[in-house]
PDB file of C-alpha atoms in Angstrom:
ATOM      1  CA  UNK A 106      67.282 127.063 126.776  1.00  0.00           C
ATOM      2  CA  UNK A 107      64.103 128.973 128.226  1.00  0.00           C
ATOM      3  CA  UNK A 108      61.164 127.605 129.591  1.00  0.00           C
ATOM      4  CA  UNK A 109      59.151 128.057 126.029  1.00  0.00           C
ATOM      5  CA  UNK A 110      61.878 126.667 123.752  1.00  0.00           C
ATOM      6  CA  UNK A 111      61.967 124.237 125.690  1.00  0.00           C
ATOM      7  CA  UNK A 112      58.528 123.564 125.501  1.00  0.00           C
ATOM      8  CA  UNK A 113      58.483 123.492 121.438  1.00  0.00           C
ATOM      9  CA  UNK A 114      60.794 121.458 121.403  1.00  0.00           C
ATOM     10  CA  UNK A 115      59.207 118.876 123.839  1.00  0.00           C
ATOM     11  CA  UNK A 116      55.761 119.659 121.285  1.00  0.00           C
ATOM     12  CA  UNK A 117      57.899 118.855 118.048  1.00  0.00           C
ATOM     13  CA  UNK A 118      59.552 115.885 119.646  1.00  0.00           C
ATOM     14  CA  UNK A 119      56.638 113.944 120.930  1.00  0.00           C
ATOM     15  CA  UNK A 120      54.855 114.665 117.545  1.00  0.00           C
ATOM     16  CA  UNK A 121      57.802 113.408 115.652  1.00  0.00           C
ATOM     17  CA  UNK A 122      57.657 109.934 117.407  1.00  0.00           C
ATOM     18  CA  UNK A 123      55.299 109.279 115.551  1.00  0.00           C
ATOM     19  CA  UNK A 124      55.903 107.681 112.247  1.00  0.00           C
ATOM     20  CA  UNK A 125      52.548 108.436 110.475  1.00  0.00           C
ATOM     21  CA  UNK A 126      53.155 111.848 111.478  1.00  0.00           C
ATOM     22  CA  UNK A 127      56.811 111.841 110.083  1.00  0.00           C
ATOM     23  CA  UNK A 128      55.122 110.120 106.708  1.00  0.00           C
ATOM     24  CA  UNK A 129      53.000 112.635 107.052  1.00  0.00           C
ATOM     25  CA  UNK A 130      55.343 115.226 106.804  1.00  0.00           C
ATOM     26  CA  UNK A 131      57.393 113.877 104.101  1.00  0.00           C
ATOM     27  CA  UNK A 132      54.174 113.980 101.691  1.00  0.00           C
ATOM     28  CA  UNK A 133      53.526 117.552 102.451  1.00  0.00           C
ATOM     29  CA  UNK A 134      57.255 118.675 102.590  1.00  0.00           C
ATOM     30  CA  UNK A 135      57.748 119.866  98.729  1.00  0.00           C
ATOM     31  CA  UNK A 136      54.167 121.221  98.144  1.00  0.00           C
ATOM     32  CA  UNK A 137      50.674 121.940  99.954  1.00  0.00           C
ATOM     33  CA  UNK A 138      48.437 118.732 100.221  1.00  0.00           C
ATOM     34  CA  UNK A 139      44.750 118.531 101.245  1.00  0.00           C
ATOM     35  CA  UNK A 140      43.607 115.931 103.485  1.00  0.00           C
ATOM     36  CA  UNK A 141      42.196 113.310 101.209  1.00  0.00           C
ATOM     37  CA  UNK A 142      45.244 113.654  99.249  1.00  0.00           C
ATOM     38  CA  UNK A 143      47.329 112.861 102.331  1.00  0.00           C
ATOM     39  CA  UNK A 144      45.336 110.205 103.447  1.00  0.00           C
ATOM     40  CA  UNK A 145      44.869 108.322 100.001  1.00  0.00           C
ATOM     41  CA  UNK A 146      48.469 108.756 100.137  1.00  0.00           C
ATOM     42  CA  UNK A 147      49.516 107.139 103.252  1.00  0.00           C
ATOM     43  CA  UNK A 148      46.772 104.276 102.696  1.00  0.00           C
ATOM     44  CA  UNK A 149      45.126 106.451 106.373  1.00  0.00           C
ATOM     45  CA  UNK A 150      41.483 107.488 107.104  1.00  0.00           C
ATOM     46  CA  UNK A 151      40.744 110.842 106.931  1.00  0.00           C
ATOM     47  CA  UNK A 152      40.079 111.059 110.637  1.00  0.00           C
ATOM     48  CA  UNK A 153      43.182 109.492 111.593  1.00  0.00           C
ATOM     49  CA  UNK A 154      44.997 111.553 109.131  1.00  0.00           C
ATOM     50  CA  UNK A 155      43.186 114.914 110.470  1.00  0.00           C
ATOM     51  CA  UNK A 156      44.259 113.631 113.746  1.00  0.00           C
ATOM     52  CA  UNK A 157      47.598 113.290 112.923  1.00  0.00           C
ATOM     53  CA  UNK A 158      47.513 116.626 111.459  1.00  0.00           C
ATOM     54  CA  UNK A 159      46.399 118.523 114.571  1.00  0.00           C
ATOM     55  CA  UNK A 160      49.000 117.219 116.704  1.00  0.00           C
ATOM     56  CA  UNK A 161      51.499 118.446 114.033  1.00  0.00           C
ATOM     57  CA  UNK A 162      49.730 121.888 113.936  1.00  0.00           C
ATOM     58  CA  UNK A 163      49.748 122.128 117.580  1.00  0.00           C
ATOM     59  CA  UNK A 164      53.706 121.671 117.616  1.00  0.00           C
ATOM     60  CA  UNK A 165      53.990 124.218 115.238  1.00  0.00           C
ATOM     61  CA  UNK A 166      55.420 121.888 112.612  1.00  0.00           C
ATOM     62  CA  UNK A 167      52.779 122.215 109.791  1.00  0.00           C
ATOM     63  CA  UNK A 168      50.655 125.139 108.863  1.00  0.00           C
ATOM     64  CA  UNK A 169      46.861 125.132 106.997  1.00  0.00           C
ATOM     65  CA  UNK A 170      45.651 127.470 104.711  1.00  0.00           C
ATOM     66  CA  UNK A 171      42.222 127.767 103.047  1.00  0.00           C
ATOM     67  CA  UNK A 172      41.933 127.071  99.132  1.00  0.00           C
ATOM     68  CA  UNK A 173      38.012 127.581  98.274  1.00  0.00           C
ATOM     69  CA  UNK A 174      36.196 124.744 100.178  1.00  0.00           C
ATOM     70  CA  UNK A 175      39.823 122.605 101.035  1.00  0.00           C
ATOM     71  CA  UNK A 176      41.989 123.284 103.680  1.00  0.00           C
ATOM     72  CA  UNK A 177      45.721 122.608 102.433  1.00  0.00           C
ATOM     73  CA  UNK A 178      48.632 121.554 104.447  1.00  0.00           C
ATOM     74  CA  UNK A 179      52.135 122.297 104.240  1.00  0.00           C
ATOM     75  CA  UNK A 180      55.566 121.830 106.599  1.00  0.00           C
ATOM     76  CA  UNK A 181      56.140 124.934 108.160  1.00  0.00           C
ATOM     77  CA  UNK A 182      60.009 124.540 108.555  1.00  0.00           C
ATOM     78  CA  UNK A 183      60.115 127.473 111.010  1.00  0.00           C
ATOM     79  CA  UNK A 184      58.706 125.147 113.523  1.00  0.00           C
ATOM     80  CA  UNK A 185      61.655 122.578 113.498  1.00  0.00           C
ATOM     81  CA  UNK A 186      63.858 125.340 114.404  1.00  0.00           C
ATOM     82  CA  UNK A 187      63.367 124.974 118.283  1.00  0.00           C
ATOM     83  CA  UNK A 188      64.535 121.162 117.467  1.00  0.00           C
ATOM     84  CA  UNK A 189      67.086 122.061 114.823  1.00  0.00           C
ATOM     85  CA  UNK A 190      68.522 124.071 117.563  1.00  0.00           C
ATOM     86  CA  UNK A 191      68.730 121.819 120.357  1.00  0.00           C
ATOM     87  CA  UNK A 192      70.192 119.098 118.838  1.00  0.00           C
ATOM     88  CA  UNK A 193      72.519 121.345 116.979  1.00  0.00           C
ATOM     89  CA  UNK A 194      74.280 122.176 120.558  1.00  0.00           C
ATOM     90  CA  UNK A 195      75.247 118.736 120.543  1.00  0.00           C
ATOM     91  CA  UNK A 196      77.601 118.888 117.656  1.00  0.00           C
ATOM     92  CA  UNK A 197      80.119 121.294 118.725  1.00  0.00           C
ATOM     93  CA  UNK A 198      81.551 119.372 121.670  1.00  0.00           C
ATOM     94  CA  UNK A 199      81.094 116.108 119.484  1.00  0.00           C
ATOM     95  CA  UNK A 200      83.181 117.247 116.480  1.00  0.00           C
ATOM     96  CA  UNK A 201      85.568 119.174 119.405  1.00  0.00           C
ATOM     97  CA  UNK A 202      86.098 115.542 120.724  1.00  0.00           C
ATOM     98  CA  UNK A 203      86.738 114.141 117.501  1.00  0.00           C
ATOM     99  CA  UNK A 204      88.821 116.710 116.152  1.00  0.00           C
ATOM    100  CA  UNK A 205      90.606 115.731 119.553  1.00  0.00           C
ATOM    101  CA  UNK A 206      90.817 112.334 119.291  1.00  0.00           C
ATOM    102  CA  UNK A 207      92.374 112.660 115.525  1.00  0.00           C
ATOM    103  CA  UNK A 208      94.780 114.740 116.126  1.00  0.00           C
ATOM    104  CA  UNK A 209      96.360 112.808 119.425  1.00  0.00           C
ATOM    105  CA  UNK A 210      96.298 110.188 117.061  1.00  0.00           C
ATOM    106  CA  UNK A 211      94.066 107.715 119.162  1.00  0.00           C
ATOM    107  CA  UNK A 212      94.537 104.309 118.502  1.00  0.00           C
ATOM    108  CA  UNK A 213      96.585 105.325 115.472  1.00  0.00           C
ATOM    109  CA  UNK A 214      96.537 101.668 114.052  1.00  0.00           C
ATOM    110  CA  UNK A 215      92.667 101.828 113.890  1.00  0.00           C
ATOM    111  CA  UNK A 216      90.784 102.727 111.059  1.00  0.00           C
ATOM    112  CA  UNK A 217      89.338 106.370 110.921  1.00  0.00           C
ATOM    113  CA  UNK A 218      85.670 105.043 110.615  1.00  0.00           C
ATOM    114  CA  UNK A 219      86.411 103.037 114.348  1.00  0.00           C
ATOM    115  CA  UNK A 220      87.812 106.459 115.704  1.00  0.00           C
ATOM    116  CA  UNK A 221      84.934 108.445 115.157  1.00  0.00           C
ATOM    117  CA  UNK A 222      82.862 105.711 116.250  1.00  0.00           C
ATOM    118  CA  UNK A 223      84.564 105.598 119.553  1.00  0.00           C
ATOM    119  CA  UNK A 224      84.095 109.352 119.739  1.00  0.00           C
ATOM    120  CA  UNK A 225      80.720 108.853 119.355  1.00  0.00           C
ATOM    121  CA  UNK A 226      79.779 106.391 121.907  1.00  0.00           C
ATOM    122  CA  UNK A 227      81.226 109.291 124.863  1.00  0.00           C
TER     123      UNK A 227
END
C-alpha cells in the first residue's frame, strides 16, 4: 500500500470511530440529507452535526452538494474504497487457512462453527 492509500485509509478509519459519525452515515446512506434533517434525526445540534460532517468530508467519505439555499449530504461510497481494500487483503489468507484447516480435517470431532472459530483467532 502507498504512502497516500495509506493515508485515506488512516482518514476513513479515525472518522469511522466515531459512532455519531457512523449514525451519521447510515441516515445519509440511501438518499441526500441536509443538515437539520440529520441533526433532528440523530437527536444532535447542528454544530455538532456540521462538525461531524467535516471530518467525514475531509476523509473523503461523504460528499455536499448545493440545492438552492441548503447544502445536502450524501455517502460518497468511492471513499470507503481505500478501507474496503485494506481490509479486503485480509480475507484471502483467512479463508486460505480455513479452507486448510477443513480439509486436514482439524479436530474432526468438533463442530464446523468451532473450526472456523479457531481459524479465526490465528
Amino acid at each position: 500500500m502507498g504512502a497516500e492509500a495509506a493515508q485515506d485509509v488512516d482518514l476513513a478509519l479515525r472518522a469511522l470511530a466515531d459512532g455519531n459519525r457512523r449514525a451519521i452515515l447510515q441516515v445519509i446512506r440511501s438518499s441526500p440529507q441536509a443538515v437539520g434533517s440529520i441533526a433532528e434525526e440523530l437527536g444532535l445540534s447542528q454544530q455538532t452535526t456540521s462538525h461531524h460532517l467535516r471530518v467525514l468530508r475531509r476523509a473523503g467519505l461523504t460528499v455536499e452538494s448545493r440545492q438552492g439555499t441548503r447544502h445536502l449530504f450524501a455517502v460518497r461510497t468511492d471513499g470507503l474504497a481505500a478501507v474496503r481494500s485494506y481490509l479486503d487483503d485480509f480475507w484471502p489468507d483467512r479463508l486460505a487457512d480455513l479452507k486448510a484447516a477443513v480439509e486436514s480435517g482439524v479436530d474432526s470431532g468438533a463442530a464446523p462453527e468451532a473450526a472456523s472459530e479457531e481459524v479465526g483467532r490465528g
